Short mmCIF file of C-alpha atoms in Angstrom, two decimals:
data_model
loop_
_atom_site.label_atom_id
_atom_site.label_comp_id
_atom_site.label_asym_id
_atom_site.label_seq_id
_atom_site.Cartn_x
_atom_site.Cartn_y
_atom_site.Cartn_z
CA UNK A 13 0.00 0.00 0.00
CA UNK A 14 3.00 2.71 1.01
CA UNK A 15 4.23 1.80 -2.40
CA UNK A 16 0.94 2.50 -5.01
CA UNK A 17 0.85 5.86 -2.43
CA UNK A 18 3.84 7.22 -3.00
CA UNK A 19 3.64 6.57 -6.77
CA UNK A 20 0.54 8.75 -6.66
CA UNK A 21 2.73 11.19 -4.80
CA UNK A 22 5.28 11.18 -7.01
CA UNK A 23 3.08 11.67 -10.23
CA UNK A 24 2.00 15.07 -8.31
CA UNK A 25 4.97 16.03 -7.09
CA UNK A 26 6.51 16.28 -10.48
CA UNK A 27 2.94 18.16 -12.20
CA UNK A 28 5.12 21.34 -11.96
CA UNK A 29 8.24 20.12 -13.76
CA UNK A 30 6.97 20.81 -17.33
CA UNK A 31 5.56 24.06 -16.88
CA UNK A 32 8.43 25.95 -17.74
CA UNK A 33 9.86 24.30 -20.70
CA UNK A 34 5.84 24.04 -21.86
CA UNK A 35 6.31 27.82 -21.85
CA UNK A 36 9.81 28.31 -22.87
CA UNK A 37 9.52 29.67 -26.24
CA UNK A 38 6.12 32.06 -25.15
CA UNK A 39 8.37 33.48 -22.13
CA UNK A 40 11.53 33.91 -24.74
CA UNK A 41 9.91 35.81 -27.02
CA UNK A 42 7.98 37.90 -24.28
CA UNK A 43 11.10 38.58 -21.91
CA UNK A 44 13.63 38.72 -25.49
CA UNK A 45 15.65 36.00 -24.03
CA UNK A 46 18.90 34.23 -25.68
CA UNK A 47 18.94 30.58 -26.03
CA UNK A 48 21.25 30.41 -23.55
CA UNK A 49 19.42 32.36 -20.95
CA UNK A 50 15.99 30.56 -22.04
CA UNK A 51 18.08 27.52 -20.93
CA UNK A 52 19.42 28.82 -18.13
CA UNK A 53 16.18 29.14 -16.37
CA UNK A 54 15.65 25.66 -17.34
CA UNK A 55 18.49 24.72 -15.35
CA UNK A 56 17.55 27.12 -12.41
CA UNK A 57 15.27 24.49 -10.92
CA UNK A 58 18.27 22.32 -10.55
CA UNK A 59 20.71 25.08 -9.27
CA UNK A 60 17.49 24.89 -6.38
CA UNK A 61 17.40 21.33 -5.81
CA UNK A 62 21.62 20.59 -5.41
CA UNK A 63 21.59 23.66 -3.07
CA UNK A 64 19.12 21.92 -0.61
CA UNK A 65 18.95 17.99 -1.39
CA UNK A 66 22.22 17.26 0.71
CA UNK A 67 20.44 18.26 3.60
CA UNK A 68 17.06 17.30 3.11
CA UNK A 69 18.48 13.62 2.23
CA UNK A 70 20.67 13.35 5.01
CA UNK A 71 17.64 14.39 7.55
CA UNK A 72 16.08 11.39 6.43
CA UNK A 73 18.97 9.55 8.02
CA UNK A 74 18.21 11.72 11.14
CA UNK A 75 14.51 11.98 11.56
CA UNK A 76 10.46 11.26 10.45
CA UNK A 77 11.26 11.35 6.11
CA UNK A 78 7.00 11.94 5.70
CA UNK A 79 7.97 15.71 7.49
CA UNK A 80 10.85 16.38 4.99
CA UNK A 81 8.72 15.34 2.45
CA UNK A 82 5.83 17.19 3.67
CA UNK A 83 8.31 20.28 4.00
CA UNK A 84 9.09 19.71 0.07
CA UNK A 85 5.38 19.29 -1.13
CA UNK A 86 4.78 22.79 0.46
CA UNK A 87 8.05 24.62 -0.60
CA UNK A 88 7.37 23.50 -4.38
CA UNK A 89 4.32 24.60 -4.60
CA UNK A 90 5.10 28.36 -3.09
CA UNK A 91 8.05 28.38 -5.90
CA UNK A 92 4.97 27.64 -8.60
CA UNK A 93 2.48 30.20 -7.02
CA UNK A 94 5.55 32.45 -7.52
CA UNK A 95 6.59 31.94 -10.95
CA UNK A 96 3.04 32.99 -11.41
CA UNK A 97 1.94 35.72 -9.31
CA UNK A 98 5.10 37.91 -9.42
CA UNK A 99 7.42 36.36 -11.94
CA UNK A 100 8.13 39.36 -14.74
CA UNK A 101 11.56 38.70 -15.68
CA UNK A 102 14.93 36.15 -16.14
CA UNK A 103 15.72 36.98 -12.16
CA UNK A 104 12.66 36.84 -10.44
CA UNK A 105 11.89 33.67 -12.47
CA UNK A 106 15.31 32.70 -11.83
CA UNK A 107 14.43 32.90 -8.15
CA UNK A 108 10.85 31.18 -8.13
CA UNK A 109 12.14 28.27 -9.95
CA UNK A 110 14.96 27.88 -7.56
CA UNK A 111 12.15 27.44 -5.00
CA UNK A 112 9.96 25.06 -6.80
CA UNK A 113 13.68 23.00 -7.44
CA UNK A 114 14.53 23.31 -3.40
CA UNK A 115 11.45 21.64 -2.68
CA UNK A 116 11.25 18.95 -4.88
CA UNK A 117 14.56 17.79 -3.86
CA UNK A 118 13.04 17.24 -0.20
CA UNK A 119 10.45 14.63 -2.14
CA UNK A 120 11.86 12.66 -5.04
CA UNK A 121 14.86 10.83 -3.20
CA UNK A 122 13.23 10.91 0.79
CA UNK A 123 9.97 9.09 -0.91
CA UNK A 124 12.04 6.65 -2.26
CA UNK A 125 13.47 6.16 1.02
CA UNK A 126 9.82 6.02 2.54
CA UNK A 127 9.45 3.14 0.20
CA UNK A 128 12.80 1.18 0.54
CA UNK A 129 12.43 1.85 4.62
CA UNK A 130 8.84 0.32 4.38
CA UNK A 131 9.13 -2.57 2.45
CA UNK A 132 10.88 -5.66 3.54
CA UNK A 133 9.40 -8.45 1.52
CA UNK A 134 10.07 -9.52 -1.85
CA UNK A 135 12.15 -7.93 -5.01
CA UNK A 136 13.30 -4.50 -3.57
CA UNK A 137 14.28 -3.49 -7.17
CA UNK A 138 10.85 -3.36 -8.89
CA UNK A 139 9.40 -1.23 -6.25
CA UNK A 140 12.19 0.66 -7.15
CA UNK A 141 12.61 0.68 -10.87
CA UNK A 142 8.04 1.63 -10.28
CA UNK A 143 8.80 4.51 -8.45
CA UNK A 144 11.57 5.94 -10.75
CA UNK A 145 8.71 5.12 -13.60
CA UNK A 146 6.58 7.35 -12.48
CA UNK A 147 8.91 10.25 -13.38
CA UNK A 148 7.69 9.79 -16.39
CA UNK A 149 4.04 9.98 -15.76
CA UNK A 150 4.15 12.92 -13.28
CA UNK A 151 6.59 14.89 -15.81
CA UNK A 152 4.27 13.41 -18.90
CA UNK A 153 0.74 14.99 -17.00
CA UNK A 154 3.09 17.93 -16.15
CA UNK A 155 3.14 18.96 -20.33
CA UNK A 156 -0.03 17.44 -20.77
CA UNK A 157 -1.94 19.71 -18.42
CA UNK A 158 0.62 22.57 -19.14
CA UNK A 159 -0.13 22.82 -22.20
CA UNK A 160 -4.10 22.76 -22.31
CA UNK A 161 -3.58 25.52 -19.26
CA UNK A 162 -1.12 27.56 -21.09
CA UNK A 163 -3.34 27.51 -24.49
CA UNK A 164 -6.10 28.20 -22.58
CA UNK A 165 -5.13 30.72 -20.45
CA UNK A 166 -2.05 31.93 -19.67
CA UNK A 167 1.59 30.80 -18.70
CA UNK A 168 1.59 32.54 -15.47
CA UNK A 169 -2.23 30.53 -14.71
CA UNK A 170 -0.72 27.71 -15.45
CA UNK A 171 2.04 27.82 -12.56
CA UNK A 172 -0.72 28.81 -9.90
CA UNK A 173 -2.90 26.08 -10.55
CA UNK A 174 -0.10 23.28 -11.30
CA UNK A 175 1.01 24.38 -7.77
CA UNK A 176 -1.70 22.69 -6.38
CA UNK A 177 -0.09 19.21 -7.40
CA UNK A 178 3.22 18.89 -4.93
CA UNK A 179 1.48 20.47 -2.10
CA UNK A 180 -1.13 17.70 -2.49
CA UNK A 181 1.59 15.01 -2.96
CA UNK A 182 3.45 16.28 0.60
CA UNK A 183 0.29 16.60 2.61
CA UNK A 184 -1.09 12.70 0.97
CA UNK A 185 2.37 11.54 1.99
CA UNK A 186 1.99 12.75 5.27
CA UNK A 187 -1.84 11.70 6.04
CA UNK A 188 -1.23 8.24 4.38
CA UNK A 189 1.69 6.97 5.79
CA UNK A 190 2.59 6.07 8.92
CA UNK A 191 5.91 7.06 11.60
CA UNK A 192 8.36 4.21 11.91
CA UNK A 193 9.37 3.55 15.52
CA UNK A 194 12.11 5.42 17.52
CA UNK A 195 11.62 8.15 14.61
CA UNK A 196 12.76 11.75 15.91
CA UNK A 197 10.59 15.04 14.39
CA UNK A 198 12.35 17.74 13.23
CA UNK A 199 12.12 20.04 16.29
CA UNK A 200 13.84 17.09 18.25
CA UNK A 201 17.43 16.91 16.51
CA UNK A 202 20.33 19.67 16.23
CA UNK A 203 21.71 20.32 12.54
CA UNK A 204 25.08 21.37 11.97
CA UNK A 205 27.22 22.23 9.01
CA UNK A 206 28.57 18.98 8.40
CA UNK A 207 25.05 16.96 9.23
CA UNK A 208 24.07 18.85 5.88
CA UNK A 209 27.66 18.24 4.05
CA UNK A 210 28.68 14.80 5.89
CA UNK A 211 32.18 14.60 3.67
CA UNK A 212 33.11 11.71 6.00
CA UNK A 213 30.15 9.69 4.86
CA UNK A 214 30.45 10.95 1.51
CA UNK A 215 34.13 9.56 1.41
CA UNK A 216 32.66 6.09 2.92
CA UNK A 217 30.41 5.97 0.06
CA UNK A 218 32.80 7.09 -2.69
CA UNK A 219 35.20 3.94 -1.27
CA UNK A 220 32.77 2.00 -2.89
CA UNK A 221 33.62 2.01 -6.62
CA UNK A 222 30.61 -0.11 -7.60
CA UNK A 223 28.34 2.81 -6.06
CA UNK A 224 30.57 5.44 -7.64
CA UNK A 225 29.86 3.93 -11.01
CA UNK A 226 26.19 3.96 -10.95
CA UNK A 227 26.38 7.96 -9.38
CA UNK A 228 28.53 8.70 -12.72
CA UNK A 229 26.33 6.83 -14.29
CA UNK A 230 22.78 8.42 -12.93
CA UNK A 231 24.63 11.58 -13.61
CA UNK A 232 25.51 11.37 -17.54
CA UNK A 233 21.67 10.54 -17.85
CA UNK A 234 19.98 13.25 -15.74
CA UNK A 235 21.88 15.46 -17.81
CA UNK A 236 20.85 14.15 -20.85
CA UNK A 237 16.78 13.75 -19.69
CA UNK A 238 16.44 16.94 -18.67
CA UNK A 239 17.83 18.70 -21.36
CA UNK A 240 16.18 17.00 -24.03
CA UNK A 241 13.12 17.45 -21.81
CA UNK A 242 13.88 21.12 -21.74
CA UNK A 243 13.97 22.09 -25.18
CA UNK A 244 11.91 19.23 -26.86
CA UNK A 245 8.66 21.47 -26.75
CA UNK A 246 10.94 23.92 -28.42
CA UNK A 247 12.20 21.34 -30.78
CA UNK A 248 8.96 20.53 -31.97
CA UNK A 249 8.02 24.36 -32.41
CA UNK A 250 11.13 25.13 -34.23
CA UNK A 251 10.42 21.60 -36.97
CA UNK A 252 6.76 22.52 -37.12
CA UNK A 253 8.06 26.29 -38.08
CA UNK A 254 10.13 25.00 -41.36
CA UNK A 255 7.50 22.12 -42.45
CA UNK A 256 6.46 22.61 -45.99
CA UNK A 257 2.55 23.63 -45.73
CA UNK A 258 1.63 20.11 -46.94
CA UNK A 259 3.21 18.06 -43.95
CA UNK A 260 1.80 20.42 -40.91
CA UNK A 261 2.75 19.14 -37.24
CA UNK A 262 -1.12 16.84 -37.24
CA UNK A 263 -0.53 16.96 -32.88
CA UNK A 264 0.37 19.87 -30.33
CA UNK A 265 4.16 19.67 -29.52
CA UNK A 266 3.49 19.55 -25.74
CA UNK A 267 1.04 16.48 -26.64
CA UNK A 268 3.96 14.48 -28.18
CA UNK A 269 6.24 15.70 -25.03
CA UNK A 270 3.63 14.15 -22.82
CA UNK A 271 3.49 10.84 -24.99
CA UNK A 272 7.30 10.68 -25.04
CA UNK A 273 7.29 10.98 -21.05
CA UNK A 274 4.82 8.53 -20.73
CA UNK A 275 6.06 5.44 -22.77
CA UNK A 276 9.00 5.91 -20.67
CA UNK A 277 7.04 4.47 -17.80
CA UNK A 278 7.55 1.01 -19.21
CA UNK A 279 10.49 1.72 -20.68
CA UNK A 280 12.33 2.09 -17.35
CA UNK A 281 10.21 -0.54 -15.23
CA UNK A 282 11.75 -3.32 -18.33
CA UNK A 283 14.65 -2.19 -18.10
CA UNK A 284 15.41 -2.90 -14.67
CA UNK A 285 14.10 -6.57 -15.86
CA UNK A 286 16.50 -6.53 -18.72
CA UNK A 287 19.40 -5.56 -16.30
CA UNK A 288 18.26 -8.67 -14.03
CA UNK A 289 18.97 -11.00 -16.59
CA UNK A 290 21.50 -9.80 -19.00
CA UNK A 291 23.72 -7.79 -15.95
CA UNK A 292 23.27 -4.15 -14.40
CA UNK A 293 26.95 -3.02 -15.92
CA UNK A 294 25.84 -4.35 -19.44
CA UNK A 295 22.44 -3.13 -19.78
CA UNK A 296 23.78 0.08 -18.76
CA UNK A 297 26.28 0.26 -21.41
CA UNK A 298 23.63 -0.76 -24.58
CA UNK A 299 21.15 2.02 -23.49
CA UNK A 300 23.68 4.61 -23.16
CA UNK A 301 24.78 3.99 -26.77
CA UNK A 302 21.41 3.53 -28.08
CA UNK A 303 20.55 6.76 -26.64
CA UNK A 304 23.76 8.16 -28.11
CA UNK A 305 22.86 7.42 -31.52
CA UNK A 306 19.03 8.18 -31.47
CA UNK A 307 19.37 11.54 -30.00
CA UNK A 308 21.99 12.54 -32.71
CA UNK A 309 19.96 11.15 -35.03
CA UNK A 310 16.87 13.23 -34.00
CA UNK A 311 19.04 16.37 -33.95
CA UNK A 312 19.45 15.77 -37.42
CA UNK A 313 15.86 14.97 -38.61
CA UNK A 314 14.71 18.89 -38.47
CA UNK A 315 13.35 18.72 -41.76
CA UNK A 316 11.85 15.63 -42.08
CA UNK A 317 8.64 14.46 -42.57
CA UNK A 318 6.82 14.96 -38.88
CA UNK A 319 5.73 11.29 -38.55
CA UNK A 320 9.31 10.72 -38.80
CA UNK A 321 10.71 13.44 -36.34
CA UNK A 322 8.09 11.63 -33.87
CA UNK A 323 9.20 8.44 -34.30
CA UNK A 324 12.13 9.23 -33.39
CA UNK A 325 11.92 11.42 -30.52
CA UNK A 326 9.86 8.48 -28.83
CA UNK A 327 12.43 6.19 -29.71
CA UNK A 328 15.18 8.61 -27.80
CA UNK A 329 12.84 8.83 -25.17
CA UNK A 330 13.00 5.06 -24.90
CA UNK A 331 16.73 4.97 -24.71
CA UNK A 332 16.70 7.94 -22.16
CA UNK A 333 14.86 6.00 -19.80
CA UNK A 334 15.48 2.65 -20.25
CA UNK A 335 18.20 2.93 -17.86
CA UNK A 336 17.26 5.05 -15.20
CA UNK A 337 15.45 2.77 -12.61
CA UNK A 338 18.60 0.26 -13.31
CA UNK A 339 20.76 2.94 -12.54
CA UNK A 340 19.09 3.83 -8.89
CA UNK A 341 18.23 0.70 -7.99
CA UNK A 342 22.16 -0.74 -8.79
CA UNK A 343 23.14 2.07 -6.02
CA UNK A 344 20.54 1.51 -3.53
CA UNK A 345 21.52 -1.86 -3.27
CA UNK A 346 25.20 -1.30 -3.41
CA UNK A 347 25.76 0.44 0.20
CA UNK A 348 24.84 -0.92 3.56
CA UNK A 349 21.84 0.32 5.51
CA UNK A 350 24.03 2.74 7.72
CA UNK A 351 24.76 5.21 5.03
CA UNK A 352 22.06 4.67 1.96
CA UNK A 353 20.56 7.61 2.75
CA UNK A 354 23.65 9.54 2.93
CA UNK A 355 24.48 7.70 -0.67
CA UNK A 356 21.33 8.50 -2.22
CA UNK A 357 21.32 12.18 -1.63
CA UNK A 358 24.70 12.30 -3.19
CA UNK A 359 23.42 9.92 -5.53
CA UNK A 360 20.85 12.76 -6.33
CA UNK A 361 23.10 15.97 -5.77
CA UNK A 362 25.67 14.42 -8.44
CA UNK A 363 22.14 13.46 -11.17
CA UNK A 364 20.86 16.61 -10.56
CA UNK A 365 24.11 18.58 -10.67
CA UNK A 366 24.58 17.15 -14.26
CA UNK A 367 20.56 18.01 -14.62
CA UNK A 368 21.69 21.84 -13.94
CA UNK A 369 24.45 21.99 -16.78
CA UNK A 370 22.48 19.97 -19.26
CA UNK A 371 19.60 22.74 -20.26
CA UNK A 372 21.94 25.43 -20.45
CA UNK A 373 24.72 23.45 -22.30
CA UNK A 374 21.77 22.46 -25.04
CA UNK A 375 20.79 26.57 -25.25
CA UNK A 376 24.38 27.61 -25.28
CA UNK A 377 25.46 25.00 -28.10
CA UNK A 378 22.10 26.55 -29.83
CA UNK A 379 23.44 29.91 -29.83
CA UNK A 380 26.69 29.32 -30.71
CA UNK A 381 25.65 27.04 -33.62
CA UNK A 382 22.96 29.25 -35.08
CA UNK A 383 25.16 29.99 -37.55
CA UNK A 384 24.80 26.92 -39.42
CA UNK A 385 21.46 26.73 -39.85
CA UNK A 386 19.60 23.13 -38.81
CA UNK A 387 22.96 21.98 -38.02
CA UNK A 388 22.45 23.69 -34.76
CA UNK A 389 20.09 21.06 -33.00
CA UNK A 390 22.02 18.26 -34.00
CA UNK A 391 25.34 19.83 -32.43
CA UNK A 392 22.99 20.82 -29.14
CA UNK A 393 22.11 17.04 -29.28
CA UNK A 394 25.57 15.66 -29.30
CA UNK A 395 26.70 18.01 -26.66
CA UNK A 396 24.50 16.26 -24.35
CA UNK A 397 24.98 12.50 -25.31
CA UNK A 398 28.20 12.77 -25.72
CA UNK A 399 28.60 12.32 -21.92
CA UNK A 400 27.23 8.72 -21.72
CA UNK A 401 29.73 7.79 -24.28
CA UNK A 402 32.49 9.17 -21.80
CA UNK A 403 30.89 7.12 -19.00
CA UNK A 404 31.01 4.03 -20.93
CA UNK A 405 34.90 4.74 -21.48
CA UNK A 406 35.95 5.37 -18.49
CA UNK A 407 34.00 3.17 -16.19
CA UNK A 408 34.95 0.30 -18.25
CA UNK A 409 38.72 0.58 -18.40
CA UNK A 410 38.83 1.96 -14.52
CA UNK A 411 35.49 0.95 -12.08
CA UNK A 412 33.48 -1.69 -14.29
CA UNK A 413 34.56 -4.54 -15.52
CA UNK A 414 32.18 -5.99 -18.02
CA UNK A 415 33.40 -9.64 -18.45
CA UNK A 416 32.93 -10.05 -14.54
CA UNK A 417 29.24 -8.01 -14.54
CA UNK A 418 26.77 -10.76 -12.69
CA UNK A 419 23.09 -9.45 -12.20
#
């Protein structure tokens, strides 16, 4: 039962994590934004969430996780009612969406730990490789309902009632779940510096090179999912812009983004299966080349036919995904009870860290390549895959071994 909760949670939690990019190109033409800036703020709701998700995780070591994830639910949602009440510019948005980043990163990683503190029977893994799923569905309804707000309405309408979502998730979390014993509340522990930064437990966990492989690994592909999933609405936009008038775009682009995120759901919840049978280190390895090849590929399919520049962003999508759940659970079960919370926050500060660059890297590369014309999105493309590629490299001739990888 905690488990089917806290994938409801996590579906609302994550309703305000496509409003931005569902608005990117309305807000960039409105506030005369660069690429690069326009990507920035992408990356601002990272910047947010590494700033506070070493000490939210670590509290979770420390005391009640249903109050930091309460905590989260309600801080998210004031950085959404902010976007849209006062938001009128790059800082002021900066700032909101640094909010709405601070408090998610008090609820993805501390409900997983609800989860993997709650359940003690059967395959740990696929309650895992569920929950990490249902990124897909929360960020899929996030440019569903984005969008149908946005064209409806307004941008700014759109944050205030998305808002809504996380604060739900928190207080569902918090209602439907119950304390485990000897639990401390938050008003019953003393914080200090290094409770938020432990560096000795950070060194314990970085000892472990088979946990260090899977944080490199969790890191090259949060940078690459949430860059494509910053700037794929404004993919779309830009290939529906050039079609001839007899091949129109037949579906809204935030429709396809939602379809994209939601086929990932299975997509990561196989893959974990996959990486049972064929090895975690292996698995790993084909996605991250798949991926590598079908982004560049859709970088370079501007001027197709649509049906064709749809096919394959949901194939990319595929590859994006197909590892992630393998990727989290291979850490969680790679430390010892005593310090997985500690690992998965910096398990999550090092994935989102590389979520922060990977937006603005993808605008950047835009504006320098504008120059050369379509070229431009395949180059922002391979400036974000090209970082699996490295992973593979160096994990394989220094941490992994693949001829000894066992499931």
């Amino acid at each position: 039962m905690t488990t089917y909760l806290m994938l409801l949670t996590q579906a609302l939690s994550l309703l305000g994590f496509a409003c931005y990019p569902s608005a990117l190109t309305i807000i960039q033409a409105e506030w005369n934004l660069s690429n690069f800036e326009s990507g920035f703020l992408a990356s601002s709701f990272f910047l947010g969430y590494v700033m506070v998700v070493p000490i939210a995780t670590t509290l979770t070591d420390r005391i009640d996780t249903r109050q930091v994830y309460l905590a989260g639910g309600l801080t998210a949602g004031l950085g959404l009612l902010g976007v849209g009440f006062f938001a009128n510019g790059f800082y002021s948005a900066l700032f909101f969406l640094m909010i709405h980043g601070a408090g998610l990163s008090a609820m993805y990683m501390p409900g997983l730990k609800i989860i993997s503190d709650r359940v003690t029977t059967g395959e740990i893994t696929r309650h895992i490789s569920f929950y990490t799923a249902f990124f897909g569905l929360g960020t899929g309804s996030s440019y569903l309902l984005s969008g149908v707000l946005i064209r409806e309405f307004s941008w700014s309408l759109a944050f205030i009632l998305i808002a809504i979502g996380p604060i739900c998730a928190g207080t569902l979390a918090w209602l439907g779940t119950k304390a485990l014993p000897g639990e401390k509340g938050i008003f019953d522990i003393q914080m200090k510096l290094s409770d938020a930064f432990p560096v000795a437990r950070w060194k314990k966990v970085l000892a472990m090179k088979e946990a260090v492989g899977y944080m490199l690994g969790y890191s090259a592909h949060t940078l690459e999912l949430f860059a494509t999933r910053a700037w794929l609405v404004a993919f779309f936009t830009y290939c529906a812009s050039i079609a001839a008038p007899e091949q129109p775009f037949l579906i809204s682009a935030t429709l396809i983004v939602a379809l994209v995120n939601i086929i990932s759901i299975p997509a990561s919840i196989l893959g974990n299966e996959m990486a049972l049978r064929v090895g975690r280190h292996r698995w790993v390895y084909w996605v991250m080349i798949g991926s590598a090849i079908s982004g560049i590929t859709l970088g370079m399919s501007v001027d197709s036919h649509w049906t064709v520049i749809v096919a394959l962003a949901f194939i990319h999508g595929i590859f994006v995904m197909a590892d992630s759940a393998t990727l989290t659970a291979g850490l969680v079960i790679s430390v010892p009870q005593e310090i997985k919370g500690t690992a998965m926050g910096l398990h999550s500060l090092m994935g989102f860290g590389a979520g922060l660059v990977g937006p603005a890297l993808f605008g950047a590369t835009l504006d320098i390549s504008r120059y050369f014309g379509y070229g431009g999105w395949t180059a922002a493309y391979a400036s974000i895959v090209v970082w699996g590629l490295m992973f593979i490299f160096y994990t394989q001739f220094s941490l992994w071994k693949i001829k000894r990888v066992t499931p």
